[in-house]
Amino acid sequence: MSLRVYNTMSGKKEEFQPLVPGKVGMYVCGVTVYDYCHIGHARANIVFDIIFRYLQFAGYETTYVRNYTDVDDKIINRANERGIDSKELAEEFIRAFDEDMAALGLVKPTHEPRATEYIEQIIAISQKLIDKGMAYESAGDVYYRVDKFDGYLKLSKRNLEEMQAGARITPGEQKENPMDFALWKAAKPGEPNWKSPWGAGRPGWHIECSAMSSSLLGDSFDIHGGGRDLIFPHHENEIAQSEGASGKPFVKYWLHNGFVNVNQEKMSKSLGNFFTIRDILKTYDPEVVRFFILTSHYRSPIDFSDQNLIEAQAGLSRFYEALLAADQAVEGVAEADASSEEGAKLEEKFREAMDDDFNTALAIAHLFEGVRTMNRLVATKKFRKKADLVAQVRDLRVTILKLGEVLGIYHSDPASWLEKVKLAGLARLDISREEIEELIAQRKQARAEKDFTRSDEIRDLLAARGIELLDSPAGTTWKLK
RNA sequence: GGCCCCGUCGCCAAGUGGUAAGGCAGAGGUCUGCAAAACCUUUAUCACCAGUUCGAAUCUGGUCGGGGCCUCCA
């Protein structure tokens, strides 16, 4: 089966056929760099990170462009509040963004252009639109004439007349139509500015994406992505600009990820339920965050809550525990020439799920089944003497790791990961490692003397404080309950 | 008001015409001095009503409930 994607433009899943067979051009709207990224940014970027990885895994030579919008009203305002240069502010948050994305384990896009590096192209597109009568200059600003573009609002499926009725005009703007939007804004004193045919000014919001995408991917390309909230006005306006200027179809497939809610409420600054990526990573492992995001479909809304994150951690632990057990089970067993179909079967299911509009939730469900199969094999009596079973476990283990890589998970050493999560959890309990070790030693003594009453007392005592003891032939270890 | 989305087992969550994936939690069992992990077994007819169809969670209409966009936002 081949890849199918849900296209916001048609409202349907469509067969994915890139403009050039075997190659994909993908542009995803990045961030406006004036503040730290929140969990919503994390989701959007992780979703498209997985799409990028999967396209490559599926054999497409993929060019992925994700921009930084580093000139904008919000940046200027924030810089003024802090009394620093807006360029300095942008640099600071570009660095912060890079750190956050690296912490979340994202791969680097092919290109990460900045709006300010494309001023020339922005001016060129604006000029072209003016020449074609689709834009006009007004007191040093340049506006797009929305009623000159037939397809306006075709992506968001709105009605221009109705929107005009409700539209507001910002004081100082001289627009022909309240729905017209700025391509270029005349600079006010103290604002960053560039020379243009219309005087000193700076780009409006939207135009930078048209400039960067056409420069790096051409006038027409395959995939354009972003959060749902960008459909209107941002993406609608990009279409108007790009198609208005080039006269060619802009984007073949529009992909939009769903929102993140926090404890069932929309995340917003006014509600005060805003979580930055760096805050979350103080409590949760980055892989847990990624795993949580991938256990829902990218278009569905997800609810960010402690309970959901804790469940994600439990799910991911199941993988790492199985991988660790498999490692230990096959360690030192000689390679035999037994063959295995298990890995290929799993990969087939994984591909089928991902081919259906990147259904990561279903793909992960298949991986869980792989884990169960692997655990069952390892638990077989005299497992190490059965070459075919050993081969199957090795095959499954390698396949799970390989497919996990497509999702950006399971890349840690299982023992280290489990230990790290355990110690992080211990820090939240009122008990020290030393105290636990001491009680384990006492219990060992009691068990040696067959004093099982005392032994169980210690077990219960620790259990009451959140610690579970695990007895094995190699000794007693512990974990968090 | 306009446009759009959602309502699946206690919780999370797949599934867009052929008799409901997966995870967590629960129950029983195997294993264990006890326990844990693991494994096995087990738990839903899909908000409601009416239609279309040989057949619907999946299509149509309606009802109820929840949410989003329409202003900056991933």
Coordinates of C-alpha atoms (C1' of nucleotides) in Angstrom, one line a residue:
Chain A
M1 CA 0.0 0.0 0.0
S2 CA 1.2 3.5 -0.7
L3 CA 1.1 6.6 1.4
R4 CA -2.1 8.5 1.9
V5 CA -2.3 11.9 3.6
Y6 CA -5.2 14.0 4.8
N7 CA -5.2 17.3 2.8
T8 CA -6.8 20.2 4.6
M9 CA -7.5 21.7 1.2
S10 CA -9.8 18.9 0.0
G11 CA -10.8 17.8 3.5
K12 CA -10.0 14.2 2.5
K13 CA -7.3 11.6 2.6
E14 CA -5.5 11.5 -0.7
E15 CA -3.0 9.3 -2.4
F16 CA 0.4 11.0 -2.0
Q17 CA 2.0 11.6 -5.3
P18 CA 4.9 14.1 -5.2
L19 CA 5.4 16.5 -8.1
V20 CA 8.7 14.8 -8.9
P21 CA 8.6 11.1 -8.4
G22 CA 10.7 10.0 -5.5
K23 CA 11.3 13.5 -4.2
V24 CA 9.5 15.6 -1.7
G25 CA 9.6 19.3 -0.8
M26 CA 8.1 20.1 2.5
Y27 CA 7.8 23.5 4.2
V28 CA 6.7 23.8 7.8
C29 CA 6.0 27.1 9.5
G30 CA 8.5 27.5 12.3
V31 CA 8.3 29.9 15.2
T32 CA 8.3 33.6 15.7
V33 CA 11.2 34.0 18.0
Y34 CA 10.2 36.2 20.9
D35 CA 9.6 33.8 23.8
Y36 CA 10.3 30.2 24.9
C37 CA 8.5 27.4 23.1
H38 CA 5.6 25.7 24.8
I39 CA 4.2 22.2 24.6
G40 CA 2.1 23.2 21.5
H41 CA 5.3 24.0 19.6
A42 CA 6.7 20.7 20.8
R43 CA 3.8 18.8 19.3
A44 CA 3.9 20.6 16.0
N45 CA 7.6 20.1 15.6
I46 CA 7.6 16.5 16.8
V47 CA 4.8 15.7 14.4
F48 CA 6.6 17.1 11.4
D49 CA 9.9 15.6 12.6
I50 CA 8.2 12.2 12.3
I51 CA 6.7 13.0 9.0
F52 CA 10.1 14.0 7.7
R53 CA 11.7 10.9 9.1
Y54 CA 9.0 8.6 7.7
L55 CA 9.1 10.2 4.2
Q56 CA 12.8 9.4 4.2
F57 CA 12.3 5.9 5.6
A58 CA 9.7 5.3 2.8
G59 CA 12.3 6.1 0.3
Y60 CA 11.6 9.7 -0.6
E61 CA 14.5 12.1 -1.0
T62 CA 13.0 14.8 1.2
T63 CA 13.9 18.5 1.5
Y64 CA 12.5 19.8 4.7
V65 CA 12.4 23.6 5.3
R66 CA 11.5 25.0 8.7
N67 CA 11.9 28.7 9.1
Y68 CA 12.5 31.2 11.9
T69 CA 10.4 34.4 11.7
D70 CA 12.9 36.8 13.2
V71 CA 11.2 40.1 12.4
D72 CA 7.7 40.8 13.6
D73 CA 5.6 43.1 15.8
K74 CA 5.8 40.8 18.8
I75 CA 9.6 40.6 18.6
I76 CA 9.8 44.4 18.4
N77 CA 7.4 44.9 21.3
R78 CA 9.2 42.4 23.5
A79 CA 12.6 43.8 22.7
N80 CA 11.4 47.3 23.6
E81 CA 10.0 46.0 26.9
R82 CA 13.4 44.6 27.7
G83 CA 15.3 47.6 26.3
I84 CA 17.3 45.5 23.9
D85 CA 17.8 45.3 20.2
S86 CA 15.2 43.2 18.4
K87 CA 17.9 41.3 16.6
E88 CA 19.5 40.4 20.0
L89 CA 16.2 39.2 21.2
A90 CA 15.6 37.1 18.1
E91 CA 19.1 35.5 18.4
E92 CA 18.4 34.6 22.0
F93 CA 15.2 32.8 21.2
I94 CA 16.6 31.1 18.1
R95 CA 19.2 29.6 20.4
A96 CA 16.6 28.6 22.9
F97 CA 14.5 27.0 20.2
D98 CA 17.4 25.0 18.9
E99 CA 18.2 23.8 22.5
D100 CA 14.6 22.8 23.1
M101 CA 14.3 20.9 19.8
A102 CA 17.7 19.2 20.4
A103 CA 16.5 18.2 23.9
L104 CA 13.4 16.7 22.3
G105 CA 15.5 14.7 20.0
L106 CA 14.4 16.3 16.7
V107 CA 16.5 15.9 13.6
K108 CA 17.7 19.0 11.8
P109 CA 15.6 20.1 8.8
T110 CA 17.4 20.4 5.5
H111 CA 17.2 24.2 5.7
E112 CA 16.4 26.6 8.5
P113 CA 16.1 30.0 6.9
R114 CA 15.5 33.2 8.7
A115 CA 13.0 35.8 7.4
T116 CA 15.6 38.6 7.6
E117 CA 17.9 36.7 5.2
Y118 CA 15.2 36.9 2.5
I119 CA 14.3 40.6 2.5
E120 CA 15.3 40.9 -1.2
Q121 CA 12.9 38.1 -2.2
I122 CA 10.2 39.6 0.0
I123 CA 10.5 42.9 -1.8
A124 CA 10.6 41.2 -5.2
I125 CA 7.4 39.3 -4.5
S126 CA 5.7 42.4 -3.2
Q127 CA 6.7 44.3 -6.3
K128 CA 5.5 41.6 -8.6
L129 CA 2.1 41.6 -6.9
I130 CA 1.9 45.4 -7.2
D131 CA 2.9 45.1 -10.9
K132 CA 0.1 42.6 -11.4
G133 CA -2.4 44.8 -9.7
M134 CA -2.8 42.4 -6.8
A135 CA -1.2 44.7 -4.3
Y136 CA -0.9 48.4 -3.7
E137 CA 1.2 50.9 -1.8
S138 CA -0.4 53.1 0.7
A139 CA 1.6 55.6 2.8
G140 CA 4.7 53.5 2.8
D141 CA 2.8 50.2 3.5
V142 CA 2.0 47.6 0.9
Y143 CA -1.2 45.7 1.1
Y144 CA -2.5 42.7 -0.7
R145 CA -5.8 43.3 -2.5
V146 CA -7.7 40.2 -1.4
D147 CA -10.6 40.5 -3.8
K148 CA -8.2 40.3 -6.7
F149 CA -7.4 36.7 -5.8
D150 CA -10.2 34.3 -6.8
G151 CA -9.2 31.5 -4.6
Y152 CA -9.0 33.6 -1.4
L153 CA -10.3 31.6 1.6
K154 CA -10.3 28.3 -0.3
L155 CA -8.2 26.6 2.3
S156 CA -10.1 27.9 5.4
K157 CA -13.5 27.7 3.5
R158 CA -14.7 31.0 4.8
N159 CA -16.9 33.6 3.2
L160 CA -15.2 36.9 2.3
E161 CA -18.3 39.1 2.6
E162 CA -19.1 37.9 6.1
M163 CA -15.5 38.3 7.2
Q164 CA -15.5 41.8 5.8
A165 CA -18.5 42.7 7.9
G166 CA -16.7 41.8 11.1
A167 CA -13.2 43.0 10.1
R168 CA -11.5 45.8 12.0
I169 CA -9.2 48.4 10.8
T170 CA -6.2 49.2 12.9
P171 CA -5.9 53.0 13.2
G172 CA -3.3 54.4 10.9
E173 CA -3.8 51.8 8.2
Q174 CA -5.2 53.0 4.9
K175 CA -6.6 50.0 3.3
E176 CA -8.9 49.8 0.3
N177 CA -10.6 46.8 2.0
P178 CA -10.5 45.9 5.7
M179 CA -9.6 42.3 4.7
D180 CA -6.5 43.4 2.8
F181 CA -3.3 42.4 4.7
A182 CA 0.1 44.0 4.8
L183 CA 3.0 42.7 2.7
W184 CA 5.3 45.5 3.8
K185 CA 5.1 47.9 6.7
A186 CA 6.6 51.4 6.8
A187 CA 9.1 51.6 9.6
K188 CA 8.3 53.6 12.7
P189 CA 11.2 55.3 14.4
G190 CA 13.4 52.9 16.2
E191 CA 12.1 49.8 14.4
P192 CA 14.4 47.5 12.4
N193 CA 14.1 48.4 8.7
W194 CA 15.3 47.8 5.3
K195 CA 15.3 49.9 2.2
S196 CA 12.6 49.3 -0.3
P197 CA 10.9 50.9 -3.3
W198 CA 8.3 52.2 -0.8
G199 CA 10.7 53.7 1.6
A200 CA 12.3 52.2 4.7
G201 CA 10.2 49.4 6.2
R202 CA 10.0 45.8 7.1
P203 CA 8.0 42.7 6.0
G204 CA 4.5 42.0 7.2
W205 CA 3.6 38.6 8.6
H206 CA 3.0 35.9 6.0
I207 CA 5.1 37.2 3.2
E208 CA 8.3 35.7 4.6
C209 CA 7.0 32.2 4.3
S210 CA 6.1 32.8 0.6
A211 CA 9.6 34.2 0.0
M212 CA 11.5 31.4 1.8
S213 CA 9.5 28.5 0.4
S214 CA 9.7 29.6 -3.2
S215 CA 13.4 30.4 -2.8
L216 CA 14.2 27.0 -1.3
L217 CA 11.6 24.7 -2.8
G218 CA 10.3 26.5 -5.9
D219 CA 7.0 28.1 -6.7
S220 CA 5.2 24.7 -6.4
F221 CA 6.0 22.1 -3.8
D222 CA 4.5 19.0 -2.2
I223 CA 3.8 19.5 1.5
H224 CA 3.1 22.6 3.6
G225 CA 2.6 22.0 7.3
G226 CA 1.8 23.8 10.5
G227 CA -0.6 24.0 13.4
R228 CA -4.3 24.2 12.7
D229 CA -4.4 27.7 14.0
L230 CA -2.3 28.8 11.0
I231 CA -4.9 27.9 8.5
F232 CA -6.4 31.3 8.7
P233 CA -5.0 33.8 8.2
H234 CA -1.4 32.7 7.8
H235 CA -1.7 29.9 5.2
E236 CA -4.6 31.5 3.4
N237 CA -2.5 34.6 2.9
E238 CA 0.5 32.6 1.8
I239 CA -1.5 31.0 -0.9
A240 CA -2.8 34.4 -2.1
Q241 CA 0.7 35.8 -2.2
S242 CA 2.5 32.9 -3.8
E243 CA -0.1 31.9 -6.3
G244 CA -0.9 35.6 -7.0
A245 CA 2.8 36.2 -7.8
S246 CA 3.7 33.0 -9.6
G247 CA 0.5 32.1 -11.2
K248 CA 1.2 28.5 -10.4
P249 CA -0.4 26.2 -7.8
F250 CA 1.5 26.7 -4.6
V251 CA 1.2 23.6 -2.5
K252 CA -0.1 20.1 -3.2
Y253 CA -0.8 18.8 0.3
W254 CA -1.7 20.9 3.3
L255 CA -1.1 19.1 6.6
H256 CA -2.2 20.6 9.9
N257 CA -1.6 19.2 13.4
G258 CA -4.2 19.5 16.2
F259 CA -4.0 21.4 19.4
V260 CA -2.7 20.7 22.8
N261 CA -5.1 21.2 25.7
V262 CA -4.0 21.3 29.3
N263 CA -6.2 19.4 31.8
Q264 CA -9.1 19.6 29.3
E265 CA -8.8 23.3 28.8
K266 CA -7.4 25.1 25.8
M267 CA -3.9 26.2 26.6
S268 CA -3.6 29.9 26.7
K269 CA -1.7 32.6 28.4
S270 CA -4.8 34.2 29.9
L271 CA -5.7 30.9 31.6
G272 CA -2.2 30.6 33.0
N273 CA -1.9 27.0 31.9
F274 CA 1.0 27.6 29.7
F275 CA 3.9 25.1 29.8
T276 CA 7.2 25.7 28.3
I277 CA 9.2 22.9 26.9
R278 CA 12.0 23.6 29.3
D279 CA 9.7 23.4 32.3
I280 CA 8.2 20.1 31.2
L281 CA 11.6 18.6 30.6
K282 CA 12.5 19.3 34.3
T283 CA 9.9 16.7 35.2
Y284 CA 9.6 14.4 32.3
D285 CA 12.1 12.6 30.1
P286 CA 12.1 14.0 26.5
E287 CA 11.3 10.6 25.1
V288 CA 8.3 10.4 27.3
V289 CA 7.0 13.6 26.0
R290 CA 7.6 12.4 22.4
F291 CA 6.0 9.1 23.1
F292 CA 2.9 10.8 24.7
I293 CA 2.5 13.0 21.6
L294 CA 2.8 10.0 19.2
T295 CA 0.2 7.9 21.0
S296 CA -2.5 10.1 19.5
H297 CA -3.1 10.8 15.8
Y298 CA -1.4 14.1 14.8
R299 CA -4.7 15.7 13.8
S300 CA -6.6 15.0 17.0
P301 CA -6.5 17.3 20.0
I302 CA -4.5 15.9 22.9
D303 CA -4.7 16.6 26.5
F304 CA -1.5 17.4 28.3
S305 CA -1.8 16.3 32.0
D306 CA 0.3 14.6 34.6
Q307 CA -1.8 11.5 34.4
N308 CA -1.3 11.2 30.7
L309 CA 2.4 11.8 30.9
I310 CA 2.8 9.2 33.7
E311 CA 0.9 6.7 31.5
A312 CA 3.2 7.5 28.6
Q313 CA 6.1 6.8 30.8
A314 CA 4.7 3.5 31.9
G315 CA 4.2 2.5 28.2
L316 CA 7.7 3.5 27.2
S317 CA 9.1 1.7 30.2
R318 CA 7.5 -1.5 28.9
F319 CA 9.5 -1.2 25.8
Y320 CA 12.7 -0.5 27.5
E321 CA 12.2 -3.4 30.0
A322 CA 11.5 -5.7 27.1
L323 CA 14.5 -4.5 25.2
L324 CA 16.7 -5.0 28.2
A325 CA 15.3 -8.5 28.9
A326 CA 15.8 -9.4 25.2
D327 CA 19.4 -8.1 25.4
Q328 CA 20.2 -10.2 28.4
A329 CA 18.4 -13.3 27.1
V330 CA 20.4 -13.5 23.9
E331 CA 23.7 -12.3 25.3
G332 CA 26.5 -14.7 24.6
V333 CA 24.3 -17.1 22.6
A334 CA 26.1 -18.0 19.4
E335 CA 24.6 -16.8 16.1
A336 CA 23.0 -19.7 14.3
D337 CA 21.8 -19.7 10.8
A338 CA 18.2 -19.9 11.8
S339 CA 16.0 -17.4 10.0
S340 CA 13.1 -15.3 11.2
E341 CA 10.1 -13.6 9.6
E342 CA 9.1 -11.8 12.8
G343 CA 10.9 -8.5 12.0
A344 CA 9.6 -8.3 8.4
K345 CA 6.1 -9.0 9.6
L346 CA 6.3 -6.2 12.1
E347 CA 7.8 -3.8 9.7
E348 CA 5.0 -4.5 7.2
K349 CA 2.4 -3.6 9.8
F350 CA 4.3 -0.5 10.8
R351 CA 4.5 0.7 7.3
E352 CA 0.8 0.1 6.7
A353 CA -0.1 2.2 9.7
M354 CA 2.3 5.0 8.9
D355 CA 1.2 5.0 5.2
D356 CA -2.3 5.8 6.4
D357 CA -1.8 9.5 7.1
F358 CA 1.0 8.9 9.6
N359 CA -1.0 6.9 12.1
T360 CA 1.6 6.8 14.8
A361 CA -0.8 5.5 17.4
L362 CA -1.5 2.4 15.4
A363 CA 2.1 2.0 14.5
I364 CA 3.0 2.0 18.2
A365 CA 0.2 -0.5 18.9
H366 CA 2.0 -2.8 16.5
L367 CA 5.3 -2.2 18.2
F368 CA 3.6 -3.2 21.5
E369 CA 2.5 -6.4 19.9
G370 CA 6.1 -7.0 18.9
V371 CA 7.1 -6.5 22.5
R372 CA 4.6 -9.1 23.6
T373 CA 5.9 -11.6 21.1
M374 CA 9.4 -10.9 22.1
N375 CA 8.6 -11.3 25.8
R376 CA 6.8 -14.5 25.1
L377 CA 9.7 -16.0 23.2
V378 CA 12.2 -15.0 25.9
A379 CA 10.0 -16.6 28.6
T380 CA 10.0 -19.9 26.7
K381 CA 11.7 -22.8 28.7
K382 CA 15.2 -23.5 27.6
F383 CA 15.0 -20.4 25.3
R384 CA 18.8 -20.1 24.9
K385 CA 19.1 -23.6 23.5
K386 CA 16.5 -23.0 20.8
A387 CA 18.3 -21.3 17.9
D388 CA 15.2 -20.4 16.0
L389 CA 13.7 -18.6 18.9
V390 CA 16.9 -16.8 19.6
A391 CA 17.0 -15.7 16.0
Q392 CA 13.4 -14.4 16.2
V393 CA 14.2 -12.4 19.3
R394 CA 17.3 -10.9 17.8
D395 CA 15.3 -10.1 14.7
L396 CA 12.4 -8.5 16.6
R397 CA 14.8 -6.5 18.8
V398 CA 16.6 -5.0 15.9
T399 CA 13.4 -4.3 14.1
I400 CA 11.8 -2.6 17.0
L401 CA 14.9 -0.4 17.4
K402 CA 14.9 0.4 13.7
L403 CA 11.2 1.3 13.6
G404 CA 11.6 3.2 16.8
E405 CA 14.2 5.3 15.2
V406 CA 11.6 6.4 12.6
L407 CA 9.6 7.7 15.5
G408 CA 12.6 9.0 17.3
I409 CA 12.2 6.7 20.3
Y410 CA 14.0 3.8 22.0
H411 CA 17.4 5.3 21.2
S412 CA 18.7 5.3 24.7
D413 CA 20.5 2.4 26.4
P414 CA 17.6 0.5 28.1
A415 CA 19.3 0.0 31.4
S416 CA 20.5 3.6 31.6
W417 CA 17.1 4.9 30.6
L418 CA 15.3 2.9 33.2
E419 CA 17.8 3.9 35.9
K420 CA 17.5 7.5 35.0
V421 CA 13.7 7.5 35.2
K422 CA 13.9 5.6 38.5
L423 CA 16.3 8.0 40.1
A424 CA 14.2 11.0 38.8
G425 CA 11.2 9.4 40.5
L426 CA 13.1 8.7 43.7
A427 CA 13.9 12.4 44.0
R428 CA 10.2 13.0 44.5
L429 CA 9.9 10.5 47.3
D430 CA 10.8 11.0 50.9
I431 CA 13.4 8.2 51.1
S432 CA 17.0 8.0 50.2
R433 CA 18.9 5.4 48.2
E434 CA 21.1 4.6 51.1
E435 CA 18.1 4.0 53.3
I436 CA 16.7 1.6 50.8
E437 CA 20.0 -0.2 50.4
E438 CA 20.3 -0.6 54.2
L439 CA 16.8 -2.1 54.5
I440 CA 17.6 -4.5 51.6
A441 CA 20.7 -5.6 53.5
Q442 CA 18.6 -6.2 56.6
R443 CA 16.1 -8.2 54.7
K444 CA 18.8 -10.3 53.0
Q445 CA 20.0 -11.3 56.5
A446 CA 16.5 -12.1 57.6
R447 CA 15.9 -14.2 54.5
A448 CA 19.1 -16.1 55.0
E449 CA 17.8 -17.0 58.4
K450 CA 14.4 -17.9 56.9
D451 CA 12.9 -15.2 59.0
F452 CA 10.2 -14.5 56.4
T453 CA 8.1 -12.5 58.8
R454 CA 10.8 -9.9 59.2
S455 CA 11.5 -10.1 55.5
D456 CA 7.9 -9.3 54.6
E457 CA 7.8 -6.6 57.2
I458 CA 10.6 -4.8 55.4
R459 CA 8.9 -5.3 52.0
D460 CA 5.7 -3.8 53.4
L461 CA 7.5 -1.0 55.1
L462 CA 9.2 0.0 51.8
A463 CA 6.0 -0.5 49.8
A464 CA 4.3 2.0 52.1
R465 CA 6.9 4.5 51.2
G466 CA 6.6 3.9 47.4
I467 CA 9.4 1.3 46.9
E468 CA 8.8 -2.1 45.4
L469 CA 11.4 -4.8 46.0
L470 CA 12.4 -7.3 43.3
D471 CA 14.0 -10.6 44.2
S472 CA 16.0 -12.4 41.7
P473 CA 18.7 -15.1 41.7
A474 CA 21.2 -12.3 41.4
G475 CA 20.0 -10.5 44.5
T476 CA 17.4 -8.0 45.4
T477 CA 16.9 -4.7 43.5
W478 CA 14.1 -2.1 43.8
K479 CA 12.0 0.1 41.8
L480 CA 9.3 2.7 42.3
K481 CA 5.8 1.5 42.8
Chain B
rG1 C1' -24.0 34.5 13.8
rG2 C1' -20.5 31.9 9.9
rC3 C1' -17.2 27.8 9.2
rC4 C1' -15.1 23.3 11.3
rC5 C1' -14.2 19.1 14.6
rC6 C1' -15.3 15.6 18.3
rG7 C1' -18.5 12.2 21.6
rU8 C1' -15.5 4.2 21.0
rC9 C1' -14.3 -0.5 27.6
rG10 C1' -12.9 2.7 34.5
rC11 C1' -8.9 6.0 32.0
rC12 C1' -5.8 7.1 27.4
rA13 C1' -6.5 5.8 22.4
rA14 C1' -6.7 3.4 17.0
rG15 C1' -10.5 2.1 13.7
rU16 C1' -14.7 6.1 7.6
rG17 C1' -19.4 0.1 4.9
rG18 C1' -18.5 -6.3 6.5
rU19 C1' -19.7 -8.4 12.7
rA20 C1' -14.6 -3.3 17.7
rA21 C1' -6.1 -2.5 17.6
rG22 C1' -3.0 -1.2 21.5
rG23 C1' -1.6 0.8 26.4
rC24 C1' -2.8 1.8 31.6
rA25 C1' -6.0 0.1 35.5
rG26 C1' -9.1 -4.5 37.2
rA27 C1' -10.2 -10.0 37.8
rG28 C1' -8.4 -15.2 37.5
rG29 C1' -4.1 -18.3 36.5
rU30 C1' 1.4 -19.8 35.6
rC31 C1' 6.1 -18.4 38.0
rU32 C1' 7.7 -16.8 43.2
rG33 C1' 9.1 -18.5 50.5
rC34 C1' 6.1 -13.8 49.7
rA35 C1' 6.2 -10.1 45.9
rA36 C1' 7.5 -7.8 41.1
rA37 C1' 8.3 -8.4 36.0
rA38 C1' 6.8 -11.5 32.1
rC39 C1' 3.3 -14.8 30.0
rC40 C1' -1.9 -17.0 29.5
rU41 C1' -7.2 -16.1 30.1
rU42 C1' -10.9 -12.4 30.8
rU43 C1' -13.7 -7.2 30.5
rA44 C1' -17.2 -2.6 25.1
rU45 C1' -21.8 -3.1 19.8
rC46 C1' -19.2 2.3 19.6
rA47 C1' -23.9 9.7 23.1
rC48 C1' -29.2 9.2 21.6
rC49 C1' -33.3 8.7 17.8
rA50 C1' -34.8 7.8 12.8
rG51 C1' -33.2 6.4 8.0
rU52 C1' -30.0 4.3 3.6
rU53 C1' -27.9 -0.8 2.9
rC54 C1' -27.8 -7.8 2.5
rG55 C1' -24.7 -5.4 6.2
rA56 C1' -22.9 0.9 9.8
rA57 C1' -18.9 2.8 15.2
rU58 C1' -18.1 3.9 10.1
rC59 C1' -23.1 7.0 5.1
rU60 C1' -27.8 10.6 5.6
rG61 C1' -31.1 13.6 8.7
rG62 C1' -32.3 15.1 13.6
rU63 C1' -31.5 15.5 19.1
rC64 C1' -28.2 16.1 23.3
rG65 C1' -23.2 17.1 25.0
rG66 C1' -18.1 18.9 24.4
rG67 C1' -14.4 21.7 21.7
rG68 C1' -11.9 24.8 17.9
rC69 C1' -11.3 28.9 14.3
rC70 C1' -13.4 33.7 12.8
rU71 C1' -7.9 38.9 16.7
rC72 C1' -1.6 37.2 17.9
rC73 C1' -1.0 31.9 18.4
rA74 C1' 1.9 25.3 16.9

